[in-house]
Amino acid sequence: KITNIRIINDYDIIFVFRGHNAAVLCVQFDDRKIVSGSYDKTIKVSNKLLKLVENSFVLSNKGILPAYQATN
């Protein structure tokens, strides 16, 4: 199971974000933030530059289901 998010540059791990207690199901990121959803019913908002979790949200019941964005 994947519980860490690894930032990789040219096949070298730059940093590993930890915090989820179950598999990470979805990730969205830009040049500053990483938002991840996990089977542990949490959403984590991480600051990629500061290398820390800024916010954590706990869902009340069914957890996270991955969503896919359709492209035309």
Steps between C-alpha positions, in 0.01 A plus 500: 500500500612856431497724806775742399528745213849520352623804311737372233730696270710316239443168681623635836261534795506864612254471788242256641173636638362277777172520682239262363430179691364310200545488123503831313224486238532836325748786471481844341791744503647817357831679556412586866236259637425129510148385585461129574205283592532170678303191592555608863222758439734800503591773256845657550608835359881517493730789424756371253742788562494482882476118494220476757132415528309827539145365539338167566130426457323192637190380319211373704401178327596326175848637432657612174419368157729596214349735242623517143482815292385436148693675226359579158 
